[in-house]
Each structure stands twice: as C-alpha cells, then as structure tokens.
Short mmCIF file of C-alpha atoms in Angstrom, two decimals:
data_model
loop_
_atom_site.label_atom_id
_atom_site.label_comp_id
_atom_site.label_asym_id
_atom_site.label_seq_id
_atom_site.Cartn_x
_atom_site.Cartn_y
_atom_site.Cartn_z
CA MET A 11 -9.45 0.04 27.34
CA ASN A 12 -6.57 1.33 29.49
CA LEU A 13 -4.10 2.70 26.95
CA GLU A 14 -1.21 3.00 29.39
CA ASN A 15 -1.60 -0.64 30.39
CA LYS A 16 -1.65 -1.73 26.75
CA LEU A 17 1.57 0.14 25.98
CA ALA A 18 3.23 -1.21 29.13
CA LYS A 19 2.20 -4.71 28.08
CA SER A 20 3.86 -4.17 24.67
CA GLN A 21 7.06 -2.98 26.34
CA THR A 22 7.15 -5.99 28.68
CA ALA A 23 6.56 -8.31 25.73
CA PHE A 24 9.39 -6.62 23.82
CA GLU A 25 11.95 -7.30 26.56
CA ASN A 26 11.37 -11.03 26.08
CA TRP A 27 10.55 -11.10 22.37
CA LYS A 28 13.80 -9.45 21.31
CA THR A 29 15.72 -12.40 22.78
CA VAL A 30 13.76 -15.07 20.87
CA PRO A 31 15.91 -16.59 18.09
CA PHE A 32 15.10 -15.56 14.52
CA THR A 33 14.24 -19.13 13.52
CA GLU A 34 11.83 -19.52 16.45
CA LYS A 35 10.02 -16.36 15.39
CA GLN A 36 9.78 -17.78 11.88
CA LYS A 37 8.09 -20.95 13.15
CA LEU A 38 5.31 -18.82 14.61
CA LEU A 39 5.00 -16.94 11.32
CA GLN A 40 4.52 -20.27 9.54
CA LYS A 41 1.59 -20.98 11.86
CA LEU A 42 0.16 -17.51 11.24
CA ALA A 43 0.37 -18.05 7.47
CA SER A 44 -1.47 -21.37 7.78
CA LEU A 45 -4.26 -19.77 9.82
CA LEU A 46 -4.69 -17.05 7.20
CA GLU A 47 -4.85 -19.62 4.42
CA LYS A 48 -7.27 -21.88 6.26
CA ASP A 49 -9.93 -19.24 6.93
CA ALA A 50 -9.35 -16.80 4.05
CA GLU A 51 -13.06 -16.74 3.19
CA LYS A 52 -14.08 -16.01 6.78
CA PHE A 53 -11.63 -13.13 7.08
CA GLY A 54 -12.50 -11.92 3.59
CA LYS A 55 -16.12 -11.56 4.66
CA ILE A 56 -15.05 -9.32 7.56
CA ILE A 57 -13.21 -7.05 5.10
CA THR A 58 -16.18 -6.88 2.72
CA GLN A 59 -18.64 -6.11 5.49
CA GLU A 60 -16.42 -3.32 6.80
CA MET A 61 -15.56 -1.46 3.59
CA ASN A 62 -17.59 -2.94 0.67
CA LYS A 63 -14.75 -4.60 -1.21
CA PRO A 64 -15.98 -7.38 -3.57
CA ILE A 65 -15.66 -10.66 -1.70
CA THR A 66 -13.32 -12.28 -4.24
CA GLN A 67 -10.91 -9.35 -3.84
CA SER A 68 -11.18 -9.55 -0.03
CA ILE A 69 -10.34 -13.27 -0.07
CA SER A 70 -7.41 -12.58 -2.40
CA GLU A 71 -6.19 -9.92 0.04
CA VAL A 72 -6.09 -12.46 2.87
CA GLN A 73 -4.39 -15.04 0.66
CA LYS A 74 -1.76 -12.47 -0.28
CA CYS A 75 -1.20 -11.83 3.44
CA ALA A 76 -0.56 -15.55 3.89
CA LEU A 77 1.88 -15.53 0.96
CA MET A 78 3.75 -12.54 2.41
CA THR A 79 3.85 -14.04 5.92
CA ARG A 80 5.23 -17.30 4.57
CA TYR A 81 7.86 -15.37 2.61
CA TYR A 82 9.19 -13.92 5.87
CA ALA A 83 8.82 -17.26 7.63
CA GLU A 84 11.30 -18.68 5.11
CA ALA A 85 13.49 -15.59 4.68
CA GLU A 86 17.24 -15.39 5.09
CA ASN A 87 18.35 -13.93 8.42
CA ILE A 88 19.98 -10.72 7.26
CA LEU A 89 19.93 -9.41 10.84
CA LYS A 90 22.63 -11.68 12.23
CA PRO A 91 25.88 -9.91 13.22
CA GLU A 92 27.87 -8.74 10.21
CA LYS A 93 31.64 -9.09 10.52
CA ILE A 94 33.70 -6.33 8.92
CA LYS A 95 37.39 -6.84 8.13
CA THR A 96 39.47 -4.19 9.94
CA GLU A 97 42.73 -4.04 11.92
CA PHE A 98 40.77 -4.69 15.12
CA ARG A 99 40.17 -8.08 16.69
CA VAL A 100 36.43 -7.45 16.78
CA SER A 101 34.55 -5.30 14.27
CA GLU A 102 30.91 -6.17 13.81
CA ILE A 103 27.57 -4.58 13.07
CA HIS A 104 24.64 -5.80 15.16
CA SER A 105 20.99 -5.13 14.20
CA VAL A 106 19.09 -4.25 17.37
CA PRO A 107 15.28 -3.96 17.34
CA LYS A 108 13.99 -0.53 18.35
CA GLY A 109 11.14 -1.61 20.63
CA VAL A 110 7.41 -0.91 20.47
CA ILE A 111 6.35 0.41 17.05
CA LEU A 112 3.05 2.13 16.30
CA GLY A 113 1.23 1.31 13.06
CA VAL A 114 -1.35 3.79 11.75
CA MET A 115 -3.18 1.95 9.01
CA PRO A 116 -6.03 2.71 6.55
CA TRP A 117 -9.29 1.00 5.66
CA ASN A 118 -8.70 0.17 1.99
CA PHE A 119 -6.72 -3.04 2.60
CA PRO A 120 -7.57 -3.81 6.25
CA PHE A 121 -5.56 -7.03 6.58
CA TRP A 122 -2.81 -6.41 4.03
CA GLN A 123 -1.70 -2.95 5.17
CA ALA A 124 -1.57 -3.95 8.83
CA LEU A 125 0.28 -7.24 8.26
CA ARG A 126 2.60 -5.83 5.58
CA PHE A 127 3.94 -3.47 8.22
CA ALA A 128 3.73 -5.74 11.26
CA VAL A 129 5.21 -9.03 10.06
CA PRO A 130 8.75 -7.84 9.16
CA ALA A 131 8.86 -5.49 12.16
CA ILE A 132 7.92 -8.34 14.52
CA LEU A 133 10.39 -10.74 12.87
CA ALA A 134 13.09 -8.12 13.47
CA GLY A 135 12.32 -8.33 17.21
CA ASN A 136 9.95 -5.41 17.73
CA THR A 137 6.45 -5.47 19.18
CA ILE A 138 3.49 -3.72 17.60
CA VAL A 139 0.51 -1.59 18.56
CA LEU A 140 -1.96 -0.93 15.74
CA LYS A 141 -4.22 2.07 15.34
CA HIS A 142 -6.51 0.91 12.55
CA ALA A 143 -9.13 2.95 10.70
CA SER A 144 -12.29 3.23 12.78
CA ILE A 145 -14.40 1.26 10.29
CA CYS A 146 -11.89 -1.61 10.46
CA PHE A 147 -11.65 -2.34 14.17
CA GLY A 148 -13.09 -5.78 13.43
CA SER A 149 -10.16 -6.56 11.15
CA GLY A 150 -7.68 -5.21 13.70
CA ASN A 151 -9.13 -7.31 16.50
CA MET A 152 -9.17 -10.43 14.32
CA ILE A 153 -5.52 -9.95 13.41
CA GLU A 154 -4.63 -9.69 17.11
CA LYS A 155 -6.53 -12.93 17.76
CA LEU A 156 -4.67 -14.63 14.91
CA PHE A 157 -1.27 -13.71 16.36
CA LEU A 158 -2.31 -15.17 19.70
CA LYS A 159 -3.76 -18.30 18.09
CA ALA A 160 -0.51 -18.80 16.17
CA GLY A 161 1.35 -18.86 19.49
CA PHE A 162 2.88 -15.39 19.65
CA PRO A 163 3.27 -14.13 23.24
CA LYS A 164 0.65 -11.71 24.55
CA GLY A 165 1.62 -8.14 23.82
CA VAL A 166 3.64 -8.80 20.64
CA PHE A 167 0.74 -7.52 18.52
CA GLN A 168 -2.06 -5.43 20.00
CA ASN A 169 -4.94 -3.61 18.32
CA LEU A 170 -5.84 -0.26 19.90
CA GLU A 171 -9.43 0.87 19.44
CA ILE A 172 -8.61 4.56 19.52
CA GLY A 173 -9.48 7.57 17.37
CA HIS A 174 -7.23 9.83 15.31
CA GLU A 175 -7.21 12.33 18.16
CA ASP A 176 -5.33 9.77 20.30
CA VAL A 177 -2.49 9.13 17.85
CA LYS A 178 -0.46 12.13 19.04
CA LYS A 179 -0.69 10.98 22.68
CA VAL A 180 0.41 7.44 21.78
CA LEU A 181 3.26 8.58 19.55
CA GLU A 182 4.55 10.98 22.21
CA ASN A 183 4.61 8.21 24.82
CA PRO A 184 8.27 7.27 25.55
CA ILE A 185 7.43 3.57 25.16
CA ILE A 186 6.81 4.07 21.42
CA LYS A 187 10.08 4.02 19.47
CA GLY A 188 8.84 4.47 15.90
CA VAL A 189 5.80 4.72 13.65
CA SER A 190 4.70 3.40 10.28
CA LEU A 191 1.79 5.14 8.57
CA THR A 192 -0.08 4.32 5.39
CA GLY A 193 -2.51 7.05 4.46
CA SER A 194 -2.92 10.50 2.99
CA GLU A 195 -0.20 13.08 2.48
CA LYS A 196 -1.82 15.26 5.14
CA ALA A 197 -1.91 12.44 7.72
CA GLY A 198 1.68 11.53 6.90
CA ALA A 199 2.90 15.08 7.38
CA GLU A 200 1.16 15.35 10.78
CA VAL A 201 2.50 12.02 12.07
CA ALA A 202 6.01 12.61 10.73
CA SER A 203 6.04 16.03 12.43
CA ILE A 204 5.15 14.51 15.80
CA ALA A 205 7.67 11.71 15.34
CA GLY A 206 10.41 14.12 14.29
CA LYS A 207 9.75 16.42 17.24
CA ASN A 208 10.15 13.41 19.54
CA ILE A 209 13.20 12.02 17.66
CA LYS A 210 11.44 8.86 16.54
CA LYS A 211 11.76 6.94 13.30
CA SER A 212 8.86 7.22 10.85
CA LEU A 213 8.02 5.27 7.72
CA LEU A 214 5.41 6.78 5.40
CA GLU A 215 3.51 5.13 2.56
CA LEU A 216 1.30 7.90 1.24
CA GLY A 217 -0.84 8.77 -1.75
CA GLY A 218 -0.23 8.30 -5.43
CA SER A 219 -1.54 9.34 -8.81
CA ASP A 220 0.21 6.71 -10.83
CA ALA A 221 0.64 6.92 -14.58
CA PHE A 222 -0.34 4.03 -16.84
CA ILE A 223 1.54 4.77 -20.07
CA VAL A 224 0.53 3.01 -23.29
CA LEU A 225 2.88 3.41 -26.28
CA ASP A 226 2.27 2.46 -29.90
CA ASP A 227 4.06 -0.91 -29.78
CA ALA A 228 2.15 -2.20 -26.74
CA ASP A 229 -0.13 -5.23 -26.64
CA PHE A 230 -3.33 -3.18 -26.83
CA LYS A 231 -5.76 -5.92 -25.82
CA LYS A 232 -3.78 -6.89 -22.76
CA ALA A 233 -3.08 -3.26 -21.83
CA ALA A 234 -6.77 -2.28 -22.09
CA ALA A 235 -7.92 -5.05 -19.73
CA SER A 236 -5.07 -4.31 -17.33
CA ALA A 237 -5.80 -0.57 -17.39
CA ALA A 238 -9.44 -1.07 -16.36
CA LYS A 239 -8.40 -3.40 -13.55
CA ALA A 240 -5.63 -1.02 -12.46
CA ARG A 241 -8.13 1.81 -12.02
CA LEU A 242 -11.22 -0.01 -10.73
CA GLN A 243 -10.03 -2.85 -8.51
CA ASN A 244 -11.10 -2.11 -4.92
CA CYS A 245 -13.38 0.59 -6.41
CA GLY A 246 -10.29 2.61 -7.30
CA GLN A 247 -9.40 3.00 -3.63
CA ALA A 248 -5.72 2.09 -3.75
CA CYS A 249 -2.67 4.32 -3.45
CA ASN A 250 -0.89 2.48 -6.28
CA ALA A 251 -3.89 2.23 -8.60
CA GLY A 252 -3.48 3.46 -12.17
CA LYS A 253 -5.10 6.91 -12.15
CA ARG A 254 -3.68 8.77 -15.16
CA PHE A 255 -3.78 6.91 -18.48
CA ILE A 256 -1.22 8.48 -20.79
CA ILE A 257 -1.85 7.27 -24.32
CA GLN A 258 0.37 7.95 -27.33
CA LYS A 259 -1.50 10.19 -29.77
CA ASN A 260 -1.16 7.97 -32.84
CA ILE A 261 -2.98 5.08 -31.12
CA GLU A 262 -5.75 7.05 -29.39
CA LYS A 263 -8.46 6.09 -31.91
CA GLU A 264 -7.55 2.41 -31.74
CA PHE A 265 -6.72 1.96 -28.06
CA LEU A 266 -9.24 4.22 -26.31
CA PRO A 267 -12.38 2.31 -27.49
CA MET A 268 -10.78 -0.94 -26.28
CA PHE A 269 -10.08 0.64 -22.90
CA ILE A 270 -13.63 2.00 -22.63
CA LYS A 271 -15.10 -1.42 -23.45
CA GLU A 272 -13.09 -3.05 -20.63
CA TYR A 273 -13.91 -0.19 -18.25
CA GLN A 274 -17.64 -0.61 -18.77
CA LYS A 275 -17.51 -4.22 -17.58
CA TYR A 276 -17.22 -2.87 -14.02
CA ILE A 277 -20.85 -2.48 -12.96
CA PRO A 278 -21.57 -1.91 -9.24
CA GLY A 279 -23.14 -4.89 -7.49
CA ASN A 280 -23.53 -6.71 -4.19
CA PRO A 281 -19.97 -7.06 -2.84
CA LEU A 282 -20.83 -10.36 -1.13
CA LYS A 283 -21.55 -12.01 -4.48
CA LYS A 284 -18.51 -13.61 -6.12
CA GLU A 285 -19.39 -12.38 -9.62
CA THR A 286 -19.26 -8.71 -8.52
CA LEU A 287 -16.27 -6.80 -9.92
CA ILE A 288 -16.87 -3.49 -8.17
CA GLY A 289 -18.76 -2.51 -5.03
CA GLY A 290 -19.43 0.83 -3.41
CA MET A 291 -16.89 3.14 -1.85
CA ALA A 292 -16.02 2.58 1.80
CA ARG A 293 -17.99 5.58 3.15
CA PRO A 294 -20.48 8.14 1.79
CA ASP A 295 -18.21 11.08 2.67
CA LEU A 296 -15.49 9.60 0.44
CA ALA A 297 -18.01 9.45 -2.40
CA ASP A 298 -18.89 13.11 -1.73
CA GLU A 299 -15.23 14.06 -2.03
CA LEU A 300 -14.79 12.19 -5.32
CA GLU A 301 -17.84 13.94 -6.77
CA LYS A 302 -16.37 17.32 -5.81
CA GLN A 303 -13.09 16.43 -7.51
CA TYR A 304 -14.95 15.32 -10.65
CA ASN A 305 -16.79 18.65 -10.83
CA LYS A 306 -13.54 20.53 -10.21
CA ALA A 307 -11.90 18.72 -13.13
CA LEU A 308 -14.82 19.58 -15.42
CA LYS A 309 -14.75 23.22 -14.30
CA PHE A 310 -11.15 23.48 -15.49
CA GLY A 311 -11.78 21.97 -18.90
CA ALA A 312 -11.80 18.19 -18.54
CA GLU A 313 -13.87 16.39 -21.18
CA ILE A 314 -16.26 13.58 -20.26
CA ILE A 315 -15.50 10.23 -21.90
CA LEU A 316 -17.73 8.27 -19.53
CA PRO A 317 -19.74 10.25 -16.94
CA LEU A 318 -19.24 9.53 -13.24
CA GLU A 319 -22.81 8.60 -12.23
CA ARG A 320 -23.72 8.34 -8.56
CA ILE A 321 -26.38 5.68 -8.07
CA SER A 322 -26.48 5.49 -4.26
CA LYS A 323 -24.88 7.10 -1.22
CA ASN A 324 -21.57 5.33 -1.90
CA GLU A 325 -21.87 3.74 -5.39
CA PHE A 326 -20.88 5.07 -8.80
CA ILE A 327 -20.97 3.89 -12.36
CA PRO A 328 -17.25 4.46 -13.03
CA GLY A 329 -16.26 7.62 -14.87
CA LEU A 330 -13.48 8.48 -17.28
CA ILE A 331 -12.39 11.99 -18.28
CA LYS A 332 -9.84 13.45 -20.69
CA VAL A 333 -7.57 15.94 -18.94
CA ARG A 334 -4.93 18.36 -20.20
CA ALA A 335 -1.68 19.13 -18.41
CA ALA A 336 -2.80 22.46 -16.91
CA ASN A 337 -5.84 21.06 -15.07
CA PRO A 338 -5.32 21.53 -11.30
CA ILE A 339 -7.09 18.21 -10.61
CA LEU A 340 -3.81 16.53 -11.59
CA GLN A 341 -2.28 17.76 -8.35
CA ASP A 342 -4.88 15.80 -6.35
CA GLU A 343 -5.24 12.10 -5.70
CA LEU A 344 -8.51 10.66 -7.03
CA PHE A 345 -9.45 7.89 -4.61
CA GLY A 346 -12.39 6.17 -6.26
CA PRO A 347 -13.77 4.94 -9.62
CA LEU A 348 -12.73 7.92 -11.76
CA GLY A 349 -9.88 7.74 -14.26
CA MET A 350 -8.07 10.45 -16.22
CA VAL A 351 -6.92 10.08 -19.84
CA MET A 352 -4.07 12.18 -21.20
CA ILE A 353 -2.65 12.21 -24.73
CA ALA A 354 1.10 12.41 -25.42
CA LYS A 355 2.73 13.05 -28.79
CA ASN A 356 5.77 10.88 -28.08
CA ASP A 357 7.82 9.13 -25.39
CA LYS A 358 9.42 12.37 -24.20
CA GLU A 359 6.06 14.06 -23.64
CA ALA A 360 4.63 10.94 -21.99
CA LEU A 361 7.54 10.97 -19.54
CA LYS A 362 7.07 14.68 -18.83
CA LEU A 363 3.35 14.24 -18.17
CA ALA A 364 3.99 11.25 -15.90
CA ASN A 365 6.50 13.15 -13.74
CA ASP A 366 4.65 16.48 -13.60
CA ILE A 367 2.79 15.80 -10.32
CA PRO A 368 3.74 15.86 -6.60
CA PHE A 369 3.44 12.07 -6.20
CA GLY A 370 5.80 9.26 -7.16
CA LEU A 371 4.59 5.86 -6.09
CA SER A 372 4.32 3.26 -8.84
CA ASN A 373 4.10 3.91 -12.59
CA SER A 374 3.33 1.41 -15.35
CA VAL A 375 4.74 1.48 -18.91
CA TRP A 376 3.50 -0.58 -21.83
CA THR A 377 6.01 -1.07 -24.65
CA LYS A 378 7.75 -4.12 -26.11
CA ASP A 379 10.88 -2.12 -27.00
CA LYS A 380 13.63 -2.55 -24.41
CA LYS A 381 15.29 0.76 -25.31
CA ARG A 382 12.02 2.60 -24.78
CA GLN A 383 11.51 0.74 -21.51
CA GLN A 384 14.96 1.86 -20.35
CA LEU A 385 14.11 5.52 -20.95
CA PHE A 386 11.22 5.25 -18.50
CA ILE A 387 13.15 3.05 -16.05
CA ASP A 388 15.87 5.69 -15.88
CA HIS A 389 13.69 8.79 -15.68
CA LEU A 390 10.33 8.02 -14.08
CA GLU A 391 10.25 9.59 -10.60
CA SER A 392 8.60 6.78 -8.67
CA GLY A 393 9.39 4.01 -6.22
CA THR A 394 8.35 1.32 -8.69
CA VAL A 395 8.25 1.07 -12.48
CA SER A 396 6.11 -1.78 -13.81
CA LEU A 397 6.71 -3.01 -17.35
CA ASN A 398 3.75 -4.37 -19.34
CA LYS A 399 1.74 -5.02 -16.18
CA GLU A 400 -0.37 -2.99 -13.77
CA SER A 401 1.32 -1.87 -10.58
CA SER A 402 1.10 -4.23 -7.62
CA SER A 403 3.18 -5.04 -4.57
CA ASP A 404 5.16 -8.28 -4.23
CA PRO A 405 6.46 -9.60 -0.87
CA ARG A 406 9.85 -10.31 -2.48
CA LEU A 407 10.39 -6.76 -3.75
CA PRO A 408 10.72 -3.40 -1.95
CA PHE A 409 7.65 -1.16 -1.97
CA GLY A 410 7.80 2.54 -1.25
CA GLY A 411 7.41 5.94 -2.83
CA ALA A 412 9.29 9.02 -3.97
CA LYS A 413 8.42 12.71 -3.64
CA SER A 414 5.13 13.26 -1.73
CA SER A 415 4.33 9.54 -1.83
CA GLY A 416 6.44 9.01 1.27
CA TYR A 417 9.70 7.40 2.34
CA GLY A 418 10.98 4.15 3.73
CA THR A 419 10.64 0.58 2.52
CA GLU A 420 7.98 -2.04 3.06
CA LEU A 421 8.25 -5.66 1.90
CA SER A 422 11.34 -7.62 0.80
CA LEU A 423 14.31 -8.34 3.06
CA HIS A 424 15.02 -4.60 3.14
CA ALA A 425 11.94 -4.08 5.34
CA LEU A 426 13.57 -6.12 8.11
CA LYS A 427 15.99 -3.24 8.73
CA GLU A 428 13.46 -0.39 8.85
CA PHE A 429 12.94 -0.62 12.62
CA VAL A 430 16.34 -1.70 13.90
CA ASN A 431 19.35 0.25 15.13
CA MET A 432 22.80 -0.48 13.74
CA LYS A 433 25.13 -1.07 16.70
CA THR A 434 28.85 -1.05 15.96
CA ILE A 435 31.11 -3.34 18.02
CA VAL A 436 34.81 -2.58 17.58
CA GLY A 437 38.03 -3.19 19.53
CA ASN A 438 40.70 -5.69 20.59
#
C-alpha cells in the first residue's frame, strides 16, 4: 500500500465530493443503508470472527449502522447557507467541509464506530481515511467495499491497513485536516497532542466508568435485568457500559440478589451460536489486563460478590465486587466482564459517588420520582443521563463525553457540523 497515493486520492476525491449536492449525497446513503440491512448476517459474522462478539449482537450492530445511515439519508440539511439579519445587503454563514478527515477507530464495535464517525462527516462534504484496529482490518475493508458498491466515488472512504506507529505520520500530513478518535484516554491524549501541534481539529470519544444508580423507588426487576445487560453486553467491552452499580443502602438486601441472578445468566459460549449471551474478550492481553485490575481492587479492600474466573486465554465467568470510595481501582476503566457494586446512603451520596471519578460519559439513574430524576439530570457530570434504562447511543441524539471521556459530538444533526468551517459572508 502506497500511503501517499492513498491520501492524494482522498484529496482529489474531496475536490469533487464537496460540490455534490446534499440531496445527492443522501441518495447514496440510502443505498448504503440498504446494503447493510440486506447482508447484516454476513457482516455480523465478520465482526464475530474478528473480536468474539456473540453473533446476535454483531448482527444488531450492523442493523444499527443501517438505522443510523438511513437517519442521515433523511436528515434535514442544516448546512445550507444561514441568512442573518443585519444592516448589510448580504450577511450569511456558510458551512464549508474541512477536507480529508482521519478516523482512528477501535475493535469493540468494528462497524458501528467507523460508520458513526464517517457517515455524518461524508454527508457534510468531507472524505475519510480510516485507521482501524489491527484485528479489524477485515471490517474496515468491507466497509470501504460497501461505500463503493453503494455508488460513492473512489476515494471518498478508504481503509488504511497501517499500524499505530503510522498514525502520527498520517496526521502530520498536510492533506489531513482533522481527526476523530474513539479509544483510550492515553490514545486520545497522544492524538490530540499531535493534532493540536499541527493546528488540526480533533474529536475524542474516550473511556468511561459509567454509574448505574438504583434508588429505592425503582422497578427492581427491570433494573436488575438491565444492569446485567449494561455490564456484560459485548463482554463488558464498551466505553458506555454500566461499570459501577450504585445501590441505595435500604434496598441492598432486596435488589442485590436479583441483580446477581440476572448476572449469572451470562455464561461464556461459542460466539457463533445465536443462543450465546457472552463470548470471550477480543484478545488474551486484554484479559490479562482485566485480571490485574481485579487483583488490584482486591488488594485495596474490594469484597468478592461473584469471583472473576478465567476459564481460557480470553474467557471469564463474569465477576462482581463490592468497592468502597477510597479504592484506587475506581480511577481506572474496567474493560471486560467485571462489575463494581457501591452502596450509597441516600441520593446525595449516590450523586457524589457517581461524580467522583475522572470520566464522564453516560450515567444511568433508576427512579420513578421526577424530582429525584431532576437532581441527577442537573448534577451528574456526564455527556448523557439515561433515566430508567441502560445507557446506549441513538442516531437522533448527540453522543459525547465530559471530563476525561473526551470532547466533541457524534450522532444527531449536531455531528454534521463537527468537521466544517463556518465562513462568514458580509457586505453590500
């Protein structure tokens, strides 16, 4: 692969693509959505074979990509010139695409993460080069083929089979005008530093250690099932997974056994079988890291509710531990099938525990009382607050984090303006 030629191809494609009318771009997105829907099982199998996600979850991921793509294919054009009333004859704001944008994407949602970034950026008139995780080059190449099959011009979306060591070189290339990264806090800091040094826009969607708060007026049965799913879907390998389960003290004896019962339904199995709820982790080294974090938590006083049992190089029987506020493990992100339970005396303490970490991605609160809900809506330090549901992203709504969970917006109409320049036209 000649990297310089690939980047030049993206730049050439951009010069033409930026002139294509918004509605014509949307017609191609409609075709892309149809292709995703038609072969969701085929693409789902690629995901499962690459990173061990249960096949039903992989298929759902592709179907969600189709839903998101169709949302943008039918979206309002918020990028058309905006007329501002002034004393001048002409006063307008034009949204101008930036150019070639680099996406640095992770392995945990190989189709979703890449398309969630690429679709709105492409609709805004940019072209894309993707640096996918090395275990997901198959997904990246398939996505590129899908764009071409849908009728997008060559060079609008290209997958680069490069390593992490090449990201700096690509980002420093003058052809690249911005970068979107989904990944760890460390990776985000490195990429943002390079982008900032080169005066380029960056969008970061980083880690999370989301709170799942259950208060004494919640629907316990529904909350318990949702809590287990929130922690263990995709083997717990999601930035916005529920990771810290903050339970009000006066319901601990009633709610915790219900939660444990739901949690124990997730038994590792063959990810290609549709009845499997949880597979193995994506790589053995990730399993090693989770085991180290588990032992660290125990060293600093965590109590075992359900032991984290390793049964193969990358599989665990999911674990659950009770953790107190001073445990340093709370400052880490647990990326795998290990959950933390915390006990709060009241709403005020639950809120304090939820906010007392570096991350702020997407918290969940379970209470039927609207006044109690409002307390958490107003004071939780996160990009999203979910009420009586586990956290999840929705194409219609903005998704992004606060604090060390990153900055910038993905999804919704707001994402269309992430990689455009505002050009002011004014005069007589």
